[in-house]
Structure formats: structure tokens, C-alpha cells
PDB file of C-alpha atoms in Angstrom:
ATOM      1  CA  GLN D   4     155.750 208.492 177.196  1.00 84.00           C
ATOM      2  CA  VAL D   5     156.213 212.137 177.286  1.00 91.00           C
ATOM      3  CA  GLN D   6     159.354 213.344 175.231  1.00 95.00           C
ATOM      4  CA  LEU D   7     160.925 216.836 175.536  1.00 97.00           C
ATOM      5  CA  VAL D   8     163.234 218.148 173.064  1.00 97.00           C
ATOM      6  CA  GLU D   9     164.915 221.569 173.563  1.00 97.00           C
ATOM      7  CA  SER D  10     166.592 223.831 171.071  1.00 98.00           C
ATOM      8  CA  GLY D  11     167.547 227.612 170.677  1.00 98.00           C
ATOM      9  CA  GLY D  12     170.646 227.932 172.794  1.00 98.00           C
ATOM     10  CA  GLY D  13     173.832 229.350 171.697  1.00 97.00           C
ATOM     11  CA  LEU D  14     176.166 232.201 172.251  1.00 98.00           C
ATOM     12  CA  VAL D  15     174.992 235.954 172.462  1.00 98.00           C
ATOM     13  CA  GLN D  16     176.320 239.141 173.652  1.00 98.00           C
ATOM     14  CA  PRO D  17     175.153 240.905 176.705  1.00 98.00           C
ATOM     15  CA  GLY D  18     171.807 242.932 176.101  1.00 98.00           C
ATOM     16  CA  GLY D  19     171.214 240.404 173.192  1.00 98.00           C
ATOM     17  CA  SER D  20     168.060 238.299 172.867  1.00 98.00           C
ATOM     18  CA  LEU D  21     167.269 234.173 172.441  1.00 98.00           C
ATOM     19  CA  ARG D  22     164.086 232.332 171.826  1.00 98.00           C
ATOM     20  CA  LEU D  23     164.037 228.839 173.201  1.00 98.00           C
ATOM     21  CA  SER D  24     161.833 225.857 172.242  1.00 98.00           C
ATOM     22  CA  CYS D  25     160.433 222.859 174.041  1.00 98.00           C
ATOM     23  CA  VAL D  26     158.698 220.501 171.561  1.00 96.00           C
ATOM     24  CA  ALA D  27     156.472 218.092 174.068  1.00 95.00           C
ATOM     25  CA  SER D  28     155.593 215.007 172.325  1.00 93.00           C
ATOM     26  CA  GLY D  29     152.930 212.627 173.491  1.00 87.00           C
ATOM     27  CA  SER D  30     149.304 212.974 174.422  1.00 85.00           C
ATOM     28  CA  GLN D  31     148.760 216.297 175.626  1.00 87.00           C
ATOM     29  CA  ARG D  32     146.266 215.497 177.693  1.00 88.00           C
ATOM     30  CA  ASN D  33     148.748 213.715 180.269  1.00 89.00           C
ATOM     31  CA  ILE D  34     150.662 216.675 180.624  1.00 91.00           C
ATOM     32  CA  GLY D  35     149.816 219.376 183.428  1.00 91.00           C
ATOM     33  CA  PHE D  36     151.901 222.546 183.822  1.00 93.00           C
ATOM     34  CA  MET D  37     155.070 222.965 182.188  1.00 96.00           C
ATOM     35  CA  ALA D  38     158.241 225.223 183.127  1.00 98.00           C
ATOM     36  CA  TRP D  39     161.710 226.318 182.480  1.00 98.00           C
ATOM     37  CA  TYR D  40     164.581 225.793 184.561  1.00 98.00           C
ATOM     38  CA  ARG D  41     167.993 226.522 184.405  1.00 98.00           C
ATOM     39  CA  GLN D  42     171.186 224.690 185.549  1.00 97.00           C
ATOM     40  CA  VAL D  43     174.830 226.146 186.323  1.00 97.00           C
ATOM     41  CA  PRO D  44     177.576 223.718 187.695  1.00 94.00           C
ATOM     42  CA  GLY D  45     177.759 223.813 191.396  1.00 94.00           C
ATOM     43  CA  LYS D  46     174.462 225.341 192.084  1.00 94.00           C
ATOM     44  CA  GLU D  47     171.016 224.479 192.774  1.00 95.00           C
ATOM     45  CA  ARG D  48     168.670 223.984 189.561  1.00 96.00           C
ATOM     46  CA  GLU D  49     166.542 226.987 189.324  1.00 97.00           C
ATOM     47  CA  LEU D  50     162.886 227.567 188.214  1.00 98.00           C
ATOM     48  CA  VAL D  51     163.084 230.427 185.573  1.00 98.00           C
ATOM     49  CA  ALA D  52     159.316 230.267 184.286  1.00 98.00           C
ATOM     50  CA  GLU D  53     156.264 228.200 184.874  1.00 97.00           C
ATOM     51  CA  LEU D  54     153.032 228.021 182.771  1.00 96.00           C
ATOM     52  CA  ASN D  55     150.070 226.449 184.677  1.00 92.00           C
ATOM     53  CA  ASP D  56     146.489 226.537 183.261  1.00 87.00           C
ATOM     54  CA  GLY D  57     147.364 229.414 181.098  1.00 86.00           C
ATOM     55  CA  TYR D  58     148.986 231.666 183.738  1.00 94.00           C
ATOM     56  CA  ALA D  59     152.871 232.333 183.815  1.00 97.00           C
ATOM     57  CA  ARG D  60     155.166 232.766 186.571  1.00 97.00           C
ATOM     58  CA  TYR D  61     158.541 234.105 186.787  1.00 98.00           C
ATOM     59  CA  SER D  62     161.573 234.268 188.993  1.00 98.00           C
ATOM     60  CA  ASP D  63     162.600 237.418 190.271  1.00 97.00           C
ATOM     61  CA  SER D  64     165.866 237.390 188.138  1.00 96.00           C
ATOM     62  CA  VAL D  65     164.058 237.129 184.827  1.00 98.00           C
ATOM     63  CA  LEU D  66     160.841 238.976 185.485  1.00 97.00           C
ATOM     64  CA  GLY D  67     160.163 241.613 183.026  1.00 97.00           C
ATOM     65  CA  ARG D  68     162.959 240.281 180.593  1.00 98.00           C
ATOM     66  CA  PHE D  69     161.571 236.504 179.857  1.00 98.00           C
ATOM     67  CA  THR D  70     158.365 235.704 178.661  1.00 98.00           C
ATOM     68  CA  ILE D  71     156.848 231.893 178.350  1.00 98.00           C
ATOM     69  CA  SER D  72     154.272 230.624 176.188  1.00 96.00           C
ATOM     70  CA  ARG D  73     152.991 227.480 174.686  1.00 95.00           C
ATOM     71  CA  ASP D  74     151.428 226.514 171.282  1.00 93.00           C
ATOM     72  CA  PHE D  75     149.462 223.333 170.849  1.00 88.00           C
ATOM     73  CA  ALA D  76     149.294 221.291 167.699  1.00 79.00           C
ATOM     74  CA  GLY D  77     145.698 220.635 166.261  1.00 75.00           C
ATOM     75  CA  ASP D  78     146.056 216.835 166.739  1.00 80.00           C
ATOM     76  CA  GLY D  79     146.613 216.913 170.387  1.00 79.00           C
ATOM     77  CA  ALA D  80     149.818 214.909 169.923  1.00 86.00           C
ATOM     78  CA  LYS D  81     152.438 217.631 170.342  1.00 92.00           C
ATOM     79  CA  SER D  82     152.845 221.391 171.827  1.00 93.00           C
ATOM     80  CA  VAL D  83     155.557 223.768 171.639  1.00 96.00           C
ATOM     81  CA  MET D  84     156.848 225.865 174.904  1.00 97.00           C
ATOM     82  CA  TYR D  85     159.004 229.093 174.260  1.00 98.00           C
ATOM     83  CA  LEU D  86     160.985 230.969 176.154  1.00 98.00           C
ATOM     84  CA  GLU D  87     161.866 234.357 174.806  1.00 98.00           C
ATOM     85  CA  MET D  88     164.929 235.949 176.387  1.00 98.00           C
ATOM     86  CA  ARG D  89     165.461 239.558 176.110  1.00 98.00           C
ATOM     87  CA  THR D  90     168.293 241.812 177.571  1.00 98.00           C
ATOM     88  CA  LEU D  91     170.346 238.947 178.200  1.00 98.00           C
ATOM     89  CA  LYS D  92     172.916 239.205 181.123  1.00 98.00           C
ATOM     90  CA  PRO D  93     175.986 236.885 181.802  1.00 98.00           C
ATOM     91  CA  GLU D  94     174.376 235.925 184.903  1.00 97.00           C
ATOM     92  CA  ASP D  95     171.815 234.052 182.540  1.00 98.00           C
ATOM     93  CA  THR D  96     174.371 231.612 181.322  1.00 98.00           C
ATOM     94  CA  ALA D  97     173.370 228.279 182.141  1.00 98.00           C
ATOM     95  CA  LEU D  98     171.828 224.987 180.966  1.00 98.00           C
ATOM     96  CA  TYR D  99     168.193 225.605 180.209  1.00 98.00           C
ATOM     97  CA  LEU D 100     165.929 222.669 180.684  1.00 98.00           C
ATOM     98  CA  CYS D 101     162.347 222.042 180.012  1.00 98.00           C
ATOM     99  CA  HIS D 102     159.846 220.207 182.804  1.00 98.00           C
ATOM    100  CA  ALA D 103     156.581 218.972 182.479  1.00 96.00           C
ATOM    101  CA  ARG D 104     154.498 217.272 185.282  1.00 95.00           C
ATOM    102  CA  GLY D 105     152.376 214.319 184.302  1.00 91.00           C
ATOM    103  CA  ILE D 106     148.459 213.978 184.861  1.00 91.00           C
ATOM    104  CA  ASN D 107     146.048 211.769 184.243  1.00 90.00           C
ATOM    105  CA  TYR D 108     147.905 208.554 182.845  1.00 88.00           C
ATOM    106  CA  TYR D 109     151.025 209.984 184.010  1.00 90.00           C
ATOM    107  CA  ARG D 110     149.997 211.585 187.061  1.00 91.00           C
ATOM    108  CA  GLY D 111     152.808 212.567 189.578  1.00 90.00           C
ATOM    109  CA  ARG D 112     155.619 211.888 186.912  1.00 93.00           C
ATOM    110  CA  ASP D 113     158.368 214.522 186.046  1.00 95.00           C
ATOM    111  CA  PHE D 114     159.450 214.736 182.810  1.00 96.00           C
ATOM    112  CA  TRP D 115     162.801 216.584 181.541  1.00 97.00           C
ATOM    113  CA  GLY D 116     164.485 217.365 178.191  1.00 97.00           C
ATOM    114  CA  GLN D 117     168.210 217.070 177.807  1.00 97.00           C
ATOM    115  CA  GLY D 118     168.626 220.892 178.166  1.00 97.00           C
ATOM    116  CA  THR D 119     170.053 223.523 175.881  1.00 98.00           C
ATOM    117  CA  GLN D 120     172.968 225.833 176.627  1.00 98.00           C
ATOM    118  CA  VAL D 121     172.657 229.654 176.778  1.00 98.00           C
ATOM    119  CA  THR D 122     175.836 231.568 177.024  1.00 98.00           C
ATOM    120  CA  VAL D 123     175.665 235.262 177.212  1.00 98.00           C
ATOM    121  CA  SER D 124     179.297 236.744 176.880  1.00 97.00           C
ATOM    122  CA  SER D 125     180.942 239.310 174.804  1.00 95.00           C
TER     123      SER D 125
END
């Protein structure tokens, strides 16, 4: 099974920075692309950034301010995906969720973390 656990959210002032982390546990051979989404009550879940085979893609609303990356543990049983967020705006306030698409043994399955709250406010 693939498990995703996010951390790093919190309260930050406009213009500030945060770094979110998502620990992905389980055989990394079964994880394809990974992504960060965000959810605001009453709105559709929004894709923020995606990392697929080393290529990153961003939503227009965060392009140039957010950076997605991923580090792998040497044993192949864990990786950590990051979302470096800079120049934060009040409209970035949301629950940020980590997503992974399964491949191989977990082909076609979607895995989600529980989310970490980011609040941008003065």
C-alpha cells in the first residue's frame, strides 16, 4: 500500500514563504506521477503542481512562485515530495493535498494524503 503524509502547513503573512512536504511510503516502483492539489470549501479541487518523470508543470496561478521537487530514499521504500511556496498571497489559502498515481501493481489507483492547511493572512 502507498501512504502519503503531508506536513509543513501553517499561518503565514502575505509575501511570506512555506515549504510543504509529502512523505510517500511504500514501494516507489508502484508510484507514477505525483502532484499537489489544493482545496477551498465550496470550490473544486485545484491542481497546483505536478511532477511526472522529472518534468514539472504548474497552474498559472502559482507559476513562478511555487516549486515542486521530489527526493528518493536509497532503499526504494520512501520518497519525499516538496512544494516550495514563495510570495504567498491570501488567495493561496487552502488545504493542500498530496496525490500519487499508482502504476505496476497499483496501476490506475489514486492515493491521497490527509492534507495540510495553509493560511495566508496578516
